[in-house]
Phi, psi and omega in degrees: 000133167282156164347296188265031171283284156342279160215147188287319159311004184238108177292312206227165164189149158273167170194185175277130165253142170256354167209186172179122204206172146239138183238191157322328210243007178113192204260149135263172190204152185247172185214135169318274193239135176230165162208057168232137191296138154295339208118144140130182181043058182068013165238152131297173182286090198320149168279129197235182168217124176240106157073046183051007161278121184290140149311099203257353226181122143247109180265095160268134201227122181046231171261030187238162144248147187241132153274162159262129162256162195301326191242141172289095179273161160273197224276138149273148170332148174298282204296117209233168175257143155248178172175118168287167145273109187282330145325307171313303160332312188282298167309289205315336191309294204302322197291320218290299175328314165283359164294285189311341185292292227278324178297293148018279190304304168305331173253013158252008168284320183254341181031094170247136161281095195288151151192168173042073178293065201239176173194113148278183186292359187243325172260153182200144168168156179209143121010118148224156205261017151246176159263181193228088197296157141000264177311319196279331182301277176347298168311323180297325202278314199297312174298330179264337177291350208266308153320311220278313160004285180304000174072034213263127141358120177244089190267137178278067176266127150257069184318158184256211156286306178277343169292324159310341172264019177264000207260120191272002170304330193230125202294284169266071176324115199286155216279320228264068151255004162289152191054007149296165152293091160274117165260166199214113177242124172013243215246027172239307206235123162211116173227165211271123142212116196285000194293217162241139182235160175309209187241278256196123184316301202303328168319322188294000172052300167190169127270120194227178184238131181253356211162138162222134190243096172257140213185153184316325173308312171171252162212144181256134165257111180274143166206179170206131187227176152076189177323311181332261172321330154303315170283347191253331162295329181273339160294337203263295163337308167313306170295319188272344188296340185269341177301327199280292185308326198273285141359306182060057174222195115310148195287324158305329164273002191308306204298314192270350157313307153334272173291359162266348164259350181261341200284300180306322173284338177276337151299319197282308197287326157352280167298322175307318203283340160270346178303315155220042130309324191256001174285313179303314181293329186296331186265015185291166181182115159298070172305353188184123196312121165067023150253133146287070184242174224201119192216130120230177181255136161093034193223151212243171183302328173280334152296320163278002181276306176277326179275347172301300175316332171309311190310287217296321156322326188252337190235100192245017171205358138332142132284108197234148194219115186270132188194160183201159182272109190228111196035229188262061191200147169247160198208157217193154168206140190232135164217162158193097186285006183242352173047037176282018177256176184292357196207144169296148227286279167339324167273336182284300181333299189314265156030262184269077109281271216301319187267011194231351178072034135299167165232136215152167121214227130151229203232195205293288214280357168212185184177116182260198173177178167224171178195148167293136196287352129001309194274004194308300200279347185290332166298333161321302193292300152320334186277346180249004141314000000 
């Protein structure tokens, strides 16, 4: 058993090296004892130092873990120092513990199915196979601060049989968690787990929901707890107080300061999309009996879309094609509503793809499509062709 199986607390150790090599990922050292987390079950691997080398790589292989070191060292001492990053250490302490709080709580509020459980250095969050209203999000959150509150006790068992089966947490204790690692905060939670946890909830400090995602499957619940969720309230303060000065508003205002400027920018793209629209019909030219065509810059698909449909009104047996400089590329929209050309609209397309290195398609009578713009006037010529 390692170290930090036991306890989650141990920053330093001297130890043993029991091996020391090289492999595929560079030099390694196997260690008598470590109380550095490797990795799984949804935490990362703590940042550690052996002999002031950073650990870059944990490897478990058969029956060893190789640490990697950042530098191709020579023979290290038998007796080496370890040493986590304990900020590190801590925060994960906080996430992995308010998972079990905040998972627990959802499934005895809710009887949710928990899966695909992780936590990274930014994030923290796991899968339930429902959705979640308002109000029940609100219980959870409100249920797990409510736990870590109570000061409850987080314990580290490796039970035998008969104490798992004294054990009131579990209707049927499965036999063979005996002598598993369990963690247990007191008379609420007891599961099978290898991460690292606090002592004692009120370290997990608080909880909070940072994100909620819904998808068929259910919902990804996003959280933070602890310094985590300190820190990220106090970047988010930040943001809104500089949002507030840019604004010349109070931070209570923001949100409809907010919606009154997305109201005033949908108007404004509004007027543009009309602007140019009638910027296409105007600039339009019959170049050759019965094609139109109509180029400005900086119009987007649907303004060429609306103003070609405009066109057949004025050119009502034309072939008309509305196009704008999109980077090096021309985007384009074919109408022809009389289907008077040699190929249906969709076929013209296909067509000049293949000789102009385009993309596109669409149906008899229309279509859109890009060609690199290089290629403008010979497709021009095809098209009055």
């Amino acid at each position: 058993m390692q170290q930090y199986e036991s306890d989650s607390y141990l920053t330093t150790i001297q130890t043993t090296i029991t091996q020391q090599g090289k492999d595929e990922h560079g030099s390694f050292v196997c260690l008598k004892e470590s109380i550095i987390y490797p990795g799984g079950g949804g935490q990362p691997a703590d940042n550690a130092w052996i002999q002031d080398i950073p650990v870059t790589k944990i490897q478990k292989k058969d029956n060893e873990v190789r640490y990697h070191l950042k530098d191709d060292v020579p023979a290290l001492p038998q007796q080496v120092n370890v040493k986590i990053d304990w900020d590190q250490r801590f925060d994960l302490m906080q996430q992995h513990t308010g998972q079990h709080i905040l998972a627990r709580v959802c499934e005895d509020l809710f009887q949710v199915r928990i899966s695909k459980e992780q936590i990274t250095l930014t994030d923290s969050f796991f899968e339930i196979d429902t959705k979640l209203n308002e109000a029940q999000l609100n219980a959870a959150i409100a249920r797990s601060n409510e736990i870590i509150r109570h000061h409850k006790s987080v314990a580290i068992l490796f039970p035998t049989e008969e104490q798992l089966a004294k054990e009131t947490l579990f209707t049927t204790p499965p036999k063979y968690f005996a002598g598993l690692r369990l963690i247990k905060i007191d008379d609420f939670d007891i599961i099978g787990c290898g991460g690292t946890h606090v002592n004692n909830t009120a370290e997990v400090q608080a909880i909070a929901f940072t994100q909620i995602k819904e998808h068929k499957k259910g919902t990804t619940l996003h959280f933070a707890c602890g310094n985590r969720l300190l820190q990220q309230f106090e970047s988010n303060q930040k943001q809104l107080a500089t949002l507030s000065q840019k604004a010349q508003v109070p931070t209570t205002a923001l949100t409809e300061a907010f919606q009154q400027q997305q109201t005033m920018l949908k108007f404004y793209q509004q007027r543009i999309a009309t602007y140019q629209v009638q910027a296409l019909i105007e600039n339009a030219n019959e170049i050759s009996a019965n094609f139109v065509y109509s180029e400005i810059a900086e119009s987007d698909v649907k303004e060429l879309q609306q103003a070609a449909g405009k066109l057949t009104a004025i050119y009502p047996s034309a072939l008309i094609c509305t196009a704008t400089k999109d980077e090096e590329n021309l985007r384009y929209h074919l109408i022809c509503p009389n289907e008077n050309t040699k190929l249906p609209i969709g076929q013209l397309i296909k067509v000049s793809n293949q000789k102009f290195g385009g993309r596109g398609g669409g149906s008899a009578l229309k279509g859109d499509g890009t060609l690199p713009y290089s290629q403008k006037e010979a497709w021009l010529h095809f098209l009055q062709d």
